[in-house]
Amino acid sequence: MRAKVLYVSDLTYPARGRRYGDEDAYLTRELREHFDLALCHPLDAVGLMDRFDAVIVRNSGPVLHFQAEYDEFRAAAIARGTRVFNQLSGRPTWSASSIWWS
Protein backbone atom coordinates (compact mmCIF):
# COMPACT_ATOMS: atom_id res chain seq x y z
CA MET A 1 0.00 0.00 0.00
CA ARG A 2 1.39 3.40 -1.00
CA ALA A 3 1.30 6.41 1.28
CA LYS A 4 -1.23 9.13 0.45
CA VAL A 5 0.17 12.65 0.20
CA LEU A 6 -1.72 15.94 0.04
CA TYR A 7 0.21 18.53 -1.99
CA VAL A 8 -0.84 22.07 -1.06
CA SER A 9 0.00 24.88 -3.46
CA ASP A 10 -1.37 28.03 -4.99
CA LEU A 11 -0.82 27.24 -8.67
CA THR A 12 -1.48 30.86 -9.59
CA TYR A 13 1.11 32.32 -7.21
CA PRO A 14 2.74 35.23 -9.11
CA ALA A 15 6.47 34.56 -8.68
CA ARG A 16 8.84 36.92 -10.40
CA GLY A 17 10.67 35.11 -13.19
CA ARG A 18 9.28 31.68 -12.28
CA ARG A 19 6.19 29.70 -13.12
CA TYR A 20 5.18 27.93 -9.92
CA GLY A 21 2.41 26.02 -11.67
CA ASP A 22 4.97 24.47 -14.03
CA GLU A 23 7.24 23.63 -11.11
CA ASP A 24 4.29 22.06 -9.28
CA ALA A 25 3.46 19.97 -12.36
CA TYR A 26 7.02 18.65 -12.43
CA LEU A 27 7.17 17.97 -8.67
CA THR A 28 3.80 16.22 -8.54
CA ARG A 29 4.69 14.08 -11.57
CA GLU A 30 7.81 12.92 -9.74
CA LEU A 31 5.98 12.35 -6.45
CA ARG A 32 3.24 10.32 -8.16
CA GLU A 33 5.81 7.66 -8.94
CA HIS A 34 6.11 6.95 -5.22
CA PHE A 35 2.87 8.11 -3.57
CA ASP A 36 -0.85 8.38 -4.13
CA LEU A 37 -1.13 12.12 -4.53
CA ALA A 38 -3.80 14.81 -4.44
CA LEU A 39 -3.29 18.50 -5.08
CA CYS A 40 -5.27 21.20 -3.30
CA HIS A 41 -5.40 24.94 -2.85
CA PRO A 42 -4.30 26.35 0.54
CA LEU A 43 -7.91 27.24 1.40
CA ASP A 44 -8.84 23.54 1.28
CA ALA A 45 -5.91 22.04 3.21
CA VAL A 46 -7.41 21.90 6.71
CA GLY A 47 -10.58 20.20 5.49
CA LEU A 48 -8.68 17.57 3.52
CA MET A 49 -5.50 16.81 5.45
CA ASP A 50 -6.95 14.13 7.76
CA ARG A 51 -7.50 11.88 4.73
CA PHE A 52 -3.76 11.71 3.98
CA ASP A 53 -0.64 10.23 5.54
CA ALA A 54 1.36 13.42 5.01
CA VAL A 55 1.07 16.95 3.65
CA ILE A 56 3.48 18.94 1.49
CA VAL A 57 3.09 22.73 1.57
CA ARG A 58 4.80 23.75 -1.63
CA ASN A 59 5.06 27.49 -2.10
CA SER A 60 4.84 30.76 -0.26
CA GLY A 61 1.35 31.64 -1.49
CA PRO A 62 -0.26 29.97 1.55
CA VAL A 63 1.56 32.39 3.81
CA LEU A 64 1.70 35.55 1.73
CA HIS A 65 -1.88 35.59 0.50
CA PHE A 66 -3.63 33.33 3.02
CA GLN A 67 -1.99 34.08 6.37
CA ALA A 68 -5.08 33.38 8.49
CA GLU A 69 -5.71 30.10 6.69
CA TYR A 70 -2.05 29.10 6.97
CA ASP A 71 -2.14 29.84 10.70
CA GLU A 72 -5.25 27.65 10.99
CA PHE A 73 -3.55 24.88 8.98
CA ARG A 74 -0.40 25.11 11.09
CA ALA A 75 -2.33 24.94 14.37
CA ALA A 76 -4.46 22.03 13.13
CA ALA A 77 -1.44 20.11 11.82
CA ILE A 78 0.38 20.49 15.14
CA ALA A 79 -2.69 19.59 17.20
CA ARG A 80 -3.48 16.53 15.07
CA GLY A 81 0.11 15.36 14.75
CA THR A 82 -0.08 15.58 10.97
CA ARG A 83 3.14 14.72 9.17
CA VAL A 84 4.10 17.80 7.18
CA PHE A 85 6.84 17.44 4.59
CA ASN A 86 8.50 20.72 5.52
CA GLN A 87 8.77 22.77 8.64
CA LEU A 88 5.78 24.75 9.90
CA SER A 89 7.74 27.97 10.23
CA GLY A 90 5.59 30.04 7.90
CA ARG A 91 8.15 29.81 5.10
CA PRO A 92 6.97 26.89 2.99
CA THR A 93 8.89 27.71 -0.18
CA TRP A 94 10.92 24.66 -1.11
CA SER A 95 12.66 23.26 -4.11
CA ALA A 96 12.60 19.52 -4.68
CA SER A 97 16.02 19.23 -3.03
CA SER A 98 15.23 21.16 0.14
CA ILE A 99 12.14 19.42 1.53
CA TRP A 100 12.30 17.48 4.81
CA TRP A 101 9.95 15.91 7.36
CA SER A 102 9.02 17.94 10.41
PDB file of N, CA and C in Angstrom:
ATOM      1  N   MET A   1       0.843  -1.187   0.000  1.00  0.00           N
ATOM      2  CA  MET A   1       0.000   0.000   0.000  1.00  0.00           C
ATOM      3  C   MET A   1       0.890   1.253   0.000  1.00  0.00           C
ATOM      4  N   ARG A   2       0.612   2.168  -0.899  1.00  0.00           N
ATOM      5  CA  ARG A   2       1.389   3.402  -1.001  1.00  0.00           C
ATOM      6  C   ARG A   2       0.833   4.472  -0.074  1.00  0.00           C
ATOM      7  N   ALA A   3       1.720   5.292   0.427  1.00  0.00           N
ATOM      8  CA  ALA A   3       1.302   6.407   1.276  1.00  0.00           C
ATOM      9  C   ALA A   3       0.529   7.423   0.450  1.00  0.00           C
ATOM     10  N   LYS A   4      -0.430   8.082   1.101  1.00  0.00           N
ATOM     11  CA  LYS A   4      -1.230   9.126   0.455  1.00  0.00           C
ATOM     12  C   LYS A   4      -0.708  10.486   0.901  1.00  0.00           C
ATOM     13  N   VAL A   5      -0.408  11.340  -0.079  1.00  0.00           N
ATOM     14  CA  VAL A   5       0.174  12.649   0.197  1.00  0.00           C
ATOM     15  C   VAL A   5      -0.727  13.743  -0.363  1.00  0.00           C
ATOM     16  N   LEU A   6      -0.989  14.748   0.466  1.00  0.00           N
ATOM     17  CA  LEU A   6      -1.722  15.936   0.039  1.00  0.00           C
ATOM     18  C   LEU A   6      -0.698  17.020  -0.282  1.00  0.00           C
ATOM     19  N   TYR A   7      -0.730  17.511  -1.504  1.00  0.00           N
ATOM     20  CA  TYR A   7       0.209  18.526  -1.988  1.00  0.00           C
ATOM     21  C   TYR A   7      -0.543  19.854  -2.033  1.00  0.00           C
ATOM     22  N   VAL A   8      -0.145  20.796  -1.196  1.00  0.00           N
ATOM     23  CA  VAL A   8      -0.835  22.074  -1.058  1.00  0.00           C
ATOM     24  C   VAL A   8      -0.040  23.155  -1.777  1.00  0.00           C
ATOM     25  N   SER A   9      -0.689  23.827  -2.728  1.00  0.00           N
ATOM     26  CA  SER A   9      -0.002  24.881  -3.464  1.00  0.00           C
ATOM     27  C   SER A   9      -1.018  25.829  -4.080  1.00  0.00           C
ATOM     28  N   ASP A  10      -0.596  27.050  -4.240  1.00  0.00           N
ATOM     29  CA  ASP A  10      -1.374  28.034  -4.995  1.00  0.00           C
ATOM     30  C   ASP A  10      -0.758  28.071  -6.394  1.00  0.00           C
ATOM     31  N   LEU A  11      -1.364  27.363  -7.314  1.00  0.00           N
ATOM     32  CA  LEU A  11      -0.819  27.243  -8.674  1.00  0.00           C
ATOM     33  C   LEU A  11      -0.744  28.579  -9.399  1.00  0.00           C
ATOM     34  N   THR A  12      -1.479  29.546  -8.930  1.00  0.00           N
ATOM     35  CA  THR A  12      -1.481  30.860  -9.589  1.00  0.00           C
ATOM     36  C   THR A  12      -0.581  31.870  -8.891  1.00  0.00           C
ATOM     37  N   TYR A  13       0.225  31.421  -7.933  1.00  0.00           N
ATOM     38  CA  TYR A  13       1.109  32.324  -7.207  1.00  0.00           C
ATOM     39  C   TYR A  13       1.999  33.091  -8.192  1.00  0.00           C
ATOM     40  N   PRO A  14       2.004  34.420  -8.131  1.00  0.00           N
ATOM     41  CA  PRO A  14       2.736  35.233  -9.107  1.00  0.00           C
ATOM     42  C   PRO A  14       4.212  35.437  -8.722  1.00  0.00           C
ATOM     43  N   ALA A  15       5.037  34.459  -9.000  1.00  0.00           N
ATOM     44  CA  ALA A  15       6.467  34.565  -8.684  1.00  0.00           C
ATOM     45  C   ALA A  15       7.185  35.298  -9.809  1.00  0.00           C
ATOM     46  N   ARG A  16       8.071  36.160  -9.422  1.00  0.00           N
ATOM     47  CA  ARG A  16       8.844  36.922 -10.400  1.00  0.00           C
ATOM     48  C   ARG A  16       9.845  36.006 -11.107  1.00  0.00           C
ATOM     49  N   GLY A  17       9.717  35.877 -12.419  1.00  0.00           N
ATOM     50  CA  GLY A  17      10.670  35.108 -13.194  1.00  0.00           C
ATOM     51  C   GLY A  17      10.527  33.603 -13.100  1.00  0.00           C
ATOM     52  N   ARG A  18       9.496  33.126 -12.426  1.00  0.00           N
ATOM     53  CA  ARG A  18       9.281  31.681 -12.275  1.00  0.00           C
ATOM     54  C   ARG A  18       7.820  31.372 -12.507  1.00  0.00           C
ATOM     55  N   ARG A  19       7.561  30.169 -12.925  1.00  0.00           N
ATOM     56  CA  ARG A  19       6.189  29.702 -13.116  1.00  0.00           C
ATOM     57  C   ARG A  19       5.938  28.567 -12.131  1.00  0.00           C
ATOM     58  N   TYR A  20       5.388  28.919 -10.963  1.00  0.00           N
ATOM     59  CA  TYR A  20       5.177  27.928  -9.918  1.00  0.00           C
ATOM     60  C   TYR A  20       4.286  26.782 -10.385  1.00  0.00           C
ATOM     61  N   GLY A  21       3.291  27.082 -11.180  1.00  0.00           N
ATOM     62  CA  GLY A  21       2.415  26.021 -11.668  1.00  0.00           C
ATOM     63  C   GLY A  21       3.179  24.976 -12.460  1.00  0.00           C
ATOM     64  N   ASP A  22       4.134  25.411 -13.278  1.00  0.00           N
ATOM     65  CA  ASP A  22       4.967  24.465 -14.031  1.00  0.00           C
ATOM     66  C   ASP A  22       5.857  23.663 -13.090  1.00  0.00           C
ATOM     67  N   GLU A  23       6.412  24.336 -12.088  1.00  0.00           N
ATOM     68  CA  GLU A  23       7.236  23.626 -11.109  1.00  0.00           C
ATOM     69  C   GLU A  23       6.400  22.603 -10.345  1.00  0.00           C
ATOM     70  N   ASP A  24       5.173  22.990  -9.975  1.00  0.00           N
ATOM     71  CA  ASP A  24       4.285  22.058  -9.277  1.00  0.00           C
ATOM     72  C   ASP A  24       3.956  20.854 -10.153  1.00  0.00           C
ATOM     73  N   ALA A  25       3.742  21.078 -11.442  1.00  0.00           N
ATOM     74  CA  ALA A  25       3.458  19.969 -12.360  1.00  0.00           C
ATOM     75  C   ALA A  25       4.625  18.986 -12.378  1.00  0.00           C
ATOM     76  N   TYR A  26       5.840  19.510 -12.431  1.00  0.00           N
ATOM     77  CA  TYR A  26       7.018  18.646 -12.426  1.00  0.00           C
ATOM     78  C   TYR A  26       7.127  17.889 -11.095  1.00  0.00           C
ATOM     79  N   LEU A  27       7.023  18.609  -9.980  1.00  0.00           N
ATOM     80  CA  LEU A  27       7.168  17.972  -8.670  1.00  0.00           C
ATOM     81  C   LEU A  27       6.096  16.908  -8.428  1.00  0.00           C
ATOM     82  N   THR A  28       4.854  17.206  -8.775  1.00  0.00           N
ATOM     83  CA  THR A  28       3.796  16.224  -8.541  1.00  0.00           C
ATOM     84  C   THR A  28       3.944  15.013  -9.461  1.00  0.00           C
ATOM     85  N   ARG A  29       4.437  15.219 -10.677  1.00  0.00           N
ATOM     86  CA  ARG A  29       4.686  14.078 -11.574  1.00  0.00           C
ATOM     87  C   ARG A  29       5.726  13.149 -10.944  1.00  0.00           C
ATOM     88  N   GLU A  30       6.773  13.726 -10.383  1.00  0.00           N
ATOM     89  CA  GLU A  30       7.810  12.921  -9.739  1.00  0.00           C
ATOM     90  C   GLU A  30       7.276  12.222  -8.481  1.00  0.00           C
ATOM     91  N   LEU A  31       6.525  12.934  -7.679  1.00  0.00           N
ATOM     92  CA  LEU A  31       5.980  12.352  -6.450  1.00  0.00           C
ATOM     93  C   LEU A  31       4.988  11.229  -6.734  1.00  0.00           C
ATOM     94  N   ARG A  32       4.228  11.344  -7.803  1.00  0.00           N
ATOM     95  CA  ARG A  32       3.235  10.325  -8.159  1.00  0.00           C
ATOM     96  C   ARG A  32       3.863   8.967  -8.401  1.00  0.00           C
ATOM     97  N   GLU A  33       5.136   8.944  -8.738  1.00  0.00           N
ATOM     98  CA  GLU A  33       5.811   7.663  -8.941  1.00  0.00           C
ATOM     99  C   GLU A  33       5.956   6.889  -7.637  1.00  0.00           C
ATOM    100  N   HIS A  34       5.867   7.584  -6.509  1.00  0.00           N
ATOM    101  CA  HIS A  34       6.108   6.955  -5.219  1.00  0.00           C
ATOM    102  C   HIS A  34       4.923   6.997  -4.261  1.00  0.00           C
ATOM    103  N   PHE A  35       3.988   7.905  -4.488  1.00  0.00           N
ATOM    104  CA  PHE A  35       2.868   8.112  -3.566  1.00  0.00           C
ATOM    105  C   PHE A  35       1.559   8.253  -4.322  1.00  0.00           C
ATOM    106  N   ASP A  36       0.449   7.963  -3.646  1.00  0.00           N
ATOM    107  CA  ASP A  36      -0.854   8.382  -4.135  1.00  0.00           C
ATOM    108  C   ASP A  36      -0.949   9.848  -3.768  1.00  0.00           C
ATOM    109  N   LEU A  37      -1.290  10.689  -4.715  1.00  0.00           N
ATOM    110  CA  LEU A  37      -1.133  12.119  -4.534  1.00  0.00           C
ATOM    111  C   LEU A  37      -2.399  12.871  -4.910  1.00  0.00           C
ATOM    112  N   ALA A  38      -2.720  13.880  -4.115  1.00  0.00           N
ATOM    113  CA  ALA A  38      -3.803  14.806  -4.441  1.00  0.00           C
ATOM    114  C   ALA A  38      -3.271  16.216  -4.269  1.00  0.00           C
ATOM    115  N   LEU A  39      -3.721  17.103  -5.110  1.00  0.00           N
ATOM    116  CA  LEU A  39      -3.288  18.499  -5.077  1.00  0.00           C
ATOM    117  C   LEU A  39      -4.456  19.347  -4.610  1.00  0.00           C
ATOM    118  N   CYS A  40      -4.203  20.308  -3.720  1.00  0.00           N
ATOM    119  CA  CYS A  40      -5.271  21.200  -3.295  1.00  0.00           C
ATOM    120  C   CYS A  40      -4.754  22.611  -3.083  1.00  0.00           C
ATOM    121  N   HIS A  41      -5.672  23.535  -3.110  1.00  0.00           N
ATOM    122  CA  HIS A  41      -5.398  24.942  -2.851  1.00  0.00           C
ATOM    123  C   HIS A  41      -5.255  25.125  -1.335  1.00  0.00           C
ATOM    124  N   PRO A  42      -4.473  26.116  -0.894  1.00  0.00           N
ATOM    125  CA  PRO A  42      -4.300  26.348   0.543  1.00  0.00           C
ATOM    126  C   PRO A  42      -5.607  26.510   1.323  1.00  0.00           C
ATOM    127  N   LEU A  43      -6.629  27.048   0.691  1.00  0.00           N
ATOM    128  CA  LEU A  43      -7.906  27.243   1.396  1.00  0.00           C
ATOM    129  C   LEU A  43      -8.613  25.929   1.713  1.00  0.00           C
ATOM    130  N   ASP A  44      -8.195  24.837   1.077  1.00  0.00           N
ATOM    131  CA  ASP A  44      -8.836  23.538   1.280  1.00  0.00           C
ATOM    132  C   ASP A  44      -8.032  22.586   2.162  1.00  0.00           C
ATOM    133  N   ALA A  45      -6.832  22.963   2.537  1.00  0.00           N
ATOM    134  CA  ALA A  45      -5.912  22.038   3.209  1.00  0.00           C
ATOM    135  C   ALA A  45      -6.439  21.503   4.533  1.00  0.00           C
ATOM    136  N   VAL A  46      -6.952  22.351   5.389  1.00  0.00           N
ATOM    137  CA  VAL A  46      -7.409  21.897   6.714  1.00  0.00           C
ATOM    138  C   VAL A  46      -8.534  20.867   6.568  1.00  0.00           C
ATOM    139  N   GLY A  47      -9.456  21.111   5.673  1.00  0.00           N
ATOM    140  CA  GLY A  47     -10.578  20.197   5.491  1.00  0.00           C
ATOM    141  C   GLY A  47     -10.207  18.864   4.873  1.00  0.00           C
ATOM    142  N   LEU A  48      -9.078  18.794   4.206  1.00  0.00           N
ATOM    143  CA  LEU A  48      -8.681  17.566   3.521  1.00  0.00           C
ATOM    144  C   LEU A  48      -7.561  16.786   4.197  1.00  0.00           C
ATOM    145  N   MET A  49      -6.743  17.428   5.007  1.00  0.00           N
ATOM    146  CA  MET A  49      -5.497  16.806   5.446  1.00  0.00           C
ATOM    147  C   MET A  49      -5.660  15.531   6.262  1.00  0.00           C
ATOM    148  N   ASP A  50      -6.770  15.341   6.949  1.00  0.00           N
ATOM    149  CA  ASP A  50      -6.946  14.130   7.757  1.00  0.00           C
ATOM    150  C   ASP A  50      -7.099  12.866   6.907  1.00  0.00           C
ATOM    151  N   ARG A  51      -7.335  13.026   5.628  1.00  0.00           N
ATOM    152  CA  ARG A  51      -7.501  11.879   4.728  1.00  0.00           C
ATOM    153  C   ARG A  51      -6.171  11.374   4.169  1.00  0.00           C
ATOM    154  N   PHE A  52      -5.058  12.007   4.563  1.00  0.00           N
ATOM    155  CA  PHE A  52      -3.762  11.705   3.978  1.00  0.00           C
ATOM    156  C   PHE A  52      -2.747  11.337   5.056  1.00  0.00           C
ATOM    157  N   ASP A  53      -1.715  10.629   4.629  1.00  0.00           N
ATOM    158  CA  ASP A  53      -0.643  10.228   5.541  1.00  0.00           C
ATOM    159  C   ASP A  53       0.331  11.366   5.812  1.00  0.00           C
ATOM    160  N   ALA A  54       0.438  12.292   4.871  1.00  0.00           N
ATOM    161  CA  ALA A  54       1.359  13.417   5.007  1.00  0.00           C
ATOM    162  C   ALA A  54       0.890  14.560   4.121  1.00  0.00           C
ATOM    163  N   VAL A  55       1.411  15.743   4.405  1.00  0.00           N
ATOM    164  CA  VAL A  55       1.069  16.953   3.649  1.00  0.00           C
ATOM    165  C   VAL A  55       2.359  17.640   3.226  1.00  0.00           C
ATOM    166  N   ILE A  56       2.394  18.094   1.980  1.00  0.00           N
ATOM    167  CA  ILE A  56       3.479  18.944   1.491  1.00  0.00           C
ATOM    168  C   ILE A  56       2.888  20.323   1.246  1.00  0.00           C
ATOM    169  N   VAL A  57       3.467  21.347   1.861  1.00  0.00           N
ATOM    170  CA  VAL A  57       3.088  22.733   1.571  1.00  0.00           C
ATOM    171  C   VAL A  57       4.167  23.254   0.639  1.00  0.00           C
ATOM    172  N   ARG A  58       3.808  23.509  -0.601  1.00  0.00           N
ATOM    173  CA  ARG A  58       4.796  23.755  -1.633  1.00  0.00           C
ATOM    174  C   ARG A  58       5.352  25.170  -1.703  1.00  0.00           C
ATOM    175  N   ASN A  59       4.498  26.166  -1.825  1.00  0.00           N
ATOM    176  CA  ASN A  59       5.064  27.486  -2.095  1.00  0.00           C
ATOM    177  C   ASN A  59       4.599  28.526  -1.098  1.00  0.00           C
ATOM    178  N   SER A  60       5.090  29.719  -1.258  1.00  0.00           N
ATOM    179  CA  SER A  60       4.842  30.759  -0.263  1.00  0.00           C
ATOM    180  C   SER A  60       3.460  31.390  -0.361  1.00  0.00           C
ATOM    181  N   GLY A  61       2.697  31.106  -1.368  1.00  0.00           N
ATOM    182  CA  GLY A  61       1.346  31.639  -1.487  1.00  0.00           C
ATOM    183  C   GLY A  61       0.482  31.405  -0.258  1.00  0.00           C
ATOM    184  N   PRO A  62       0.553  30.197   0.367  1.00  0.00           N
ATOM    185  CA  PRO A  62      -0.261  29.972   1.549  1.00  0.00           C
ATOM    186  C   PRO A  62       0.022  30.955   2.674  1.00  0.00           C
ATOM    187  N   VAL A  63       1.222  31.449   2.753  1.00  0.00           N
ATOM    188  CA  VAL A  63       1.557  32.388   3.813  1.00  0.00           C
ATOM    189  C   VAL A  63       1.337  33.826   3.364  1.00  0.00           C
ATOM    190  N   LEU A  64       1.790  34.161   2.186  1.00  0.00           N
ATOM    191  CA  LEU A  64       1.703  35.549   1.732  1.00  0.00           C
ATOM    192  C   LEU A  64       0.279  36.022   1.482  1.00  0.00           C
ATOM    193  N   HIS A  65      -0.527  35.175   0.886  1.00  0.00           N
ATOM    194  CA  HIS A  65      -1.876  35.586   0.499  1.00  0.00           C
ATOM    195  C   HIS A  65      -2.981  34.985   1.364  1.00  0.00           C
ATOM    196  N   PHE A  66      -2.632  34.034   2.213  1.00  0.00           N
ATOM    197  CA  PHE A  66      -3.628  33.333   3.019  1.00  0.00           C
ATOM    198  C   PHE A  66      -3.107  33.140   4.440  1.00  0.00           C
ATOM    199  N   GLN A  67      -2.630  34.208   5.055  1.00  0.00           N
ATOM    200  CA  GLN A  67      -1.989  34.081   6.370  1.00  0.00           C
ATOM    201  C   GLN A  67      -2.919  33.468   7.411  1.00  0.00           C
ATOM    202  N   ALA A  68      -4.149  33.929   7.488  1.00  0.00           N
ATOM    203  CA  ALA A  68      -5.079  33.384   8.492  1.00  0.00           C
ATOM    204  C   ALA A  68      -5.323  31.894   8.263  1.00  0.00           C
ATOM    205  N   GLU A  69      -5.476  31.505   7.014  1.00  0.00           N
ATOM    206  CA  GLU A  69      -5.707  30.103   6.686  1.00  0.00           C
ATOM    207  C   GLU A  69      -4.469  29.264   6.960  1.00  0.00           C
ATOM    208  N   TYR A  70      -3.288  29.823   6.667  1.00  0.00           N
ATOM    209  CA  TYR A  70      -2.053  29.098   6.967  1.00  0.00           C
ATOM    210  C   TYR A  70      -1.910  28.921   8.476  1.00  0.00           C
ATOM    211  N   ASP A  71      -2.209  29.947   9.246  1.00  0.00           N
ATOM    212  CA  ASP A  71      -2.143  29.844  10.700  1.00  0.00           C
ATOM    213  C   ASP A  71      -3.088  28.758  11.203  1.00  0.00           C
ATOM    214  N   GLU A  72      -4.288  28.691  10.620  1.00  0.00           N
ATOM    215  CA  GLU A  72      -5.250  27.647  10.992  1.00  0.00           C
ATOM    216  C   GLU A  72      -4.697  26.269  10.624  1.00  0.00           C
ATOM    217  N   PHE A  73      -4.144  26.142   9.418  1.00  0.00           N
ATOM    218  CA  PHE A  73      -3.555  24.878   8.982  1.00  0.00           C
ATOM    219  C   PHE A  73      -2.430  24.461   9.929  1.00  0.00           C
ATOM    220  N   ARG A  74      -1.544  25.395  10.224  1.00  0.00           N
ATOM    221  CA  ARG A  74      -0.402  25.110  11.091  1.00  0.00           C
ATOM    222  C   ARG A  74      -0.871  24.622  12.466  1.00  0.00           C
ATOM    223  N   ALA A  75      -1.811  25.323  13.067  1.00  0.00           N
ATOM    224  CA  ALA A  75      -2.331  24.936  14.375  1.00  0.00           C
ATOM    225  C   ALA A  75      -2.993  23.559  14.317  1.00  0.00           C
ATOM    226  N   ALA A  76      -3.783  23.321  13.272  1.00  0.00           N
ATOM    227  CA  ALA A  76      -4.463  22.028  13.133  1.00  0.00           C
ATOM    228  C   ALA A  76      -3.457  20.901  12.912  1.00  0.00           C
ATOM    229  N   ALA A  77      -2.450  21.137  12.087  1.00  0.00           N
ATOM    230  CA  ALA A  77      -1.439  20.110  11.817  1.00  0.00           C
ATOM    231  C   ALA A  77      -0.680  19.751  13.094  1.00  0.00           C
ATOM    232  N   ILE A  78      -0.328  20.747  13.883  1.00  0.00           N
ATOM    233  CA  ILE A  78       0.379  20.495  15.141  1.00  0.00           C
ATOM    234  C   ILE A  78      -0.528  19.752  16.116  1.00  0.00           C
ATOM    235  N   ALA A  79      -1.755  20.218  16.261  1.00  0.00           N
ATOM    236  CA  ALA A  79      -2.694  19.595  17.204  1.00  0.00           C
ATOM    237  C   ALA A  79      -3.011  18.149  16.829  1.00  0.00           C
ATOM    238  N   ARG A  80      -3.105  17.867  15.535  1.00  0.00           N
ATOM    239  CA  ARG A  80      -3.475  16.527  15.067  1.00  0.00           C
ATOM    240  C   ARG A  80      -2.270  15.615  14.875  1.00  0.00           C
ATOM    241  N   GLY A  81      -1.084  16.167  14.976  1.00  0.00           N
ATOM    242  CA  GLY A  81       0.114  15.363  14.752  1.00  0.00           C
ATOM    243  C   GLY A  81       0.300  14.996  13.289  1.00  0.00           C
ATOM    244  N   THR A  82      -0.178  15.840  12.403  1.00  0.00           N
ATOM    245  CA  THR A  82      -0.076  15.585  10.966  1.00  0.00           C
ATOM    246  C   THR A  82       1.376  15.657  10.521  1.00  0.00           C
ATOM    247  N   ARG A  83       1.788  14.682   9.732  1.00  0.00           N
ATOM    248  CA  ARG A  83       3.137  14.723   9.165  1.00  0.00           C
ATOM    249  C   ARG A  83       3.143  15.743   8.044  1.00  0.00           C
ATOM    250  N   VAL A  84       3.987  16.737   8.180  1.00  0.00           N
ATOM    251  CA  VAL A  84       4.103  17.795   7.176  1.00  0.00           C
ATOM    252  C   VAL A  84       5.509  17.719   6.598  1.00  0.00           C
ATOM    253  N   PHE A  85       5.581  17.666   5.279  1.00  0.00           N
ATOM    254  CA  PHE A  85       6.842  17.439   4.588  1.00  0.00           C
ATOM    255  C   PHE A  85       7.620  18.729   4.376  1.00  0.00           C
ATOM    256  N   ASN A  86       7.655  19.535   5.387  1.00  0.00           N
ATOM    257  CA  ASN A  86       8.503  20.716   5.520  1.00  0.00           C
ATOM    258  C   ASN A  86       8.184  21.321   6.882  1.00  0.00           C
ATOM    259  N   GLN A  87       9.008  22.204   7.321  1.00  0.00           N
ATOM    260  CA  GLN A  87       8.771  22.768   8.645  1.00  0.00           C
ATOM    261  C   GLN A  87       7.583  23.730   8.631  1.00  0.00           C
ATOM    262  N   LEU A  88       6.957  23.881   9.764  1.00  0.00           N
ATOM    263  CA  LEU A  88       5.785  24.751   9.897  1.00  0.00           C
ATOM    264  C   LEU A  88       6.200  26.119  10.420  1.00  0.00           C
ATOM    265  N   SER A  89       7.195  26.695   9.790  1.00  0.00           N
ATOM    266  CA  SER A  89       7.745  27.965  10.234  1.00  0.00           C
ATOM    267  C   SER A  89       7.048  29.166   9.614  1.00  0.00           C
ATOM    268  N   GLY A  90       6.191  28.928   8.616  1.00  0.00           N
ATOM    269  CA  GLY A  90       5.593  30.041   7.898  1.00  0.00           C
ATOM    270  C   GLY A  90       6.377  30.398   6.650  1.00  0.00           C
ATOM    271  N   ARG A  91       7.358  29.600   6.305  1.00  0.00           N
ATOM    272  CA  ARG A  91       8.150  29.810   5.099  1.00  0.00           C
ATOM    273  C   ARG A  91       8.156  28.534   4.266  1.00  0.00           C
ATOM    274  N   PRO A  92       7.027  28.167   3.692  1.00  0.00           N
ATOM    275  CA  PRO A  92       6.968  26.891   2.989  1.00  0.00           C
ATOM    276  C   PRO A  92       7.392  26.948   1.527  1.00  0.00           C
ATOM    277  N   THR A  93       8.401  27.704   1.188  1.00  0.00           N
ATOM    278  CA  THR A  93       8.886  27.708  -0.178  1.00  0.00           C
ATOM    279  C   THR A  93      10.059  26.744  -0.269  1.00  0.00           C
ATOM    280  N   TRP A  94       9.894  25.693  -1.036  1.00  0.00           N
ATOM    281  CA  TRP A  94      10.916  24.663  -1.112  1.00  0.00           C
ATOM    282  C   TRP A  94      11.150  24.243  -2.538  1.00  0.00           C
ATOM    283  N   SER A  95      12.365  23.924  -2.855  1.00  0.00           N
ATOM    284  CA  SER A  95      12.663  23.259  -4.109  1.00  0.00           C
ATOM    285  C   SER A  95      12.612  21.769  -3.828  1.00  0.00           C
ATOM    286  N   ALA A  96      12.663  20.966  -4.856  1.00  0.00           N
ATOM    287  CA  ALA A  96      12.600  19.518  -4.675  1.00  0.00           C
ATOM    288  C   ALA A  96      13.738  19.016  -3.806  1.00  0.00           C
ATOM    289  N   SER A  97      14.861  19.704  -3.790  1.00  0.00           N
ATOM    290  CA  SER A  97      16.017  19.231  -3.034  1.00  0.00           C
ATOM    291  C   SER A  97      16.058  19.731  -1.593  1.00  0.00           C
ATOM    292  N   SER A  98      15.130  20.590  -1.202  1.00  0.00           N
ATOM    293  CA  SER A  98      15.230  21.164   0.137  1.00  0.00           C
ATOM    294  C   SER A  98      14.021  20.870   1.018  1.00  0.00           C
ATOM    295  N   ILE A  99      13.305  19.794   0.743  1.00  0.00           N
ATOM    296  CA  ILE A  99      12.136  19.420   1.532  1.00  0.00           C
ATOM    297  C   ILE A  99      12.558  18.373   2.564  1.00  0.00           C
ATOM    298  N   TRP A 100      12.032  18.485   3.788  1.00  0.00           N
ATOM    299  CA  TRP A 100      12.303  17.480   4.811  1.00  0.00           C
ATOM    300  C   TRP A 100      11.080  17.298   5.682  1.00  0.00           C
ATOM    301  N   TRP A 101      11.069  16.192   6.441  1.00  0.00           N
ATOM    302  CA  TRP A 101       9.946  15.911   7.359  1.00  0.00           C
ATOM    303  C   TRP A 101      10.089  16.729   8.619  1.00  0.00           C
ATOM    304  N   SER A 102       8.977  17.258   9.124  1.00  0.00           N
ATOM    305  CA  SER A 102       9.019  17.943  10.406  1.00  0.00           C
ATOM    306  C   SER A 102       8.290  17.111  11.436  1.00  0.00           C
TER     307      SER A 102
END
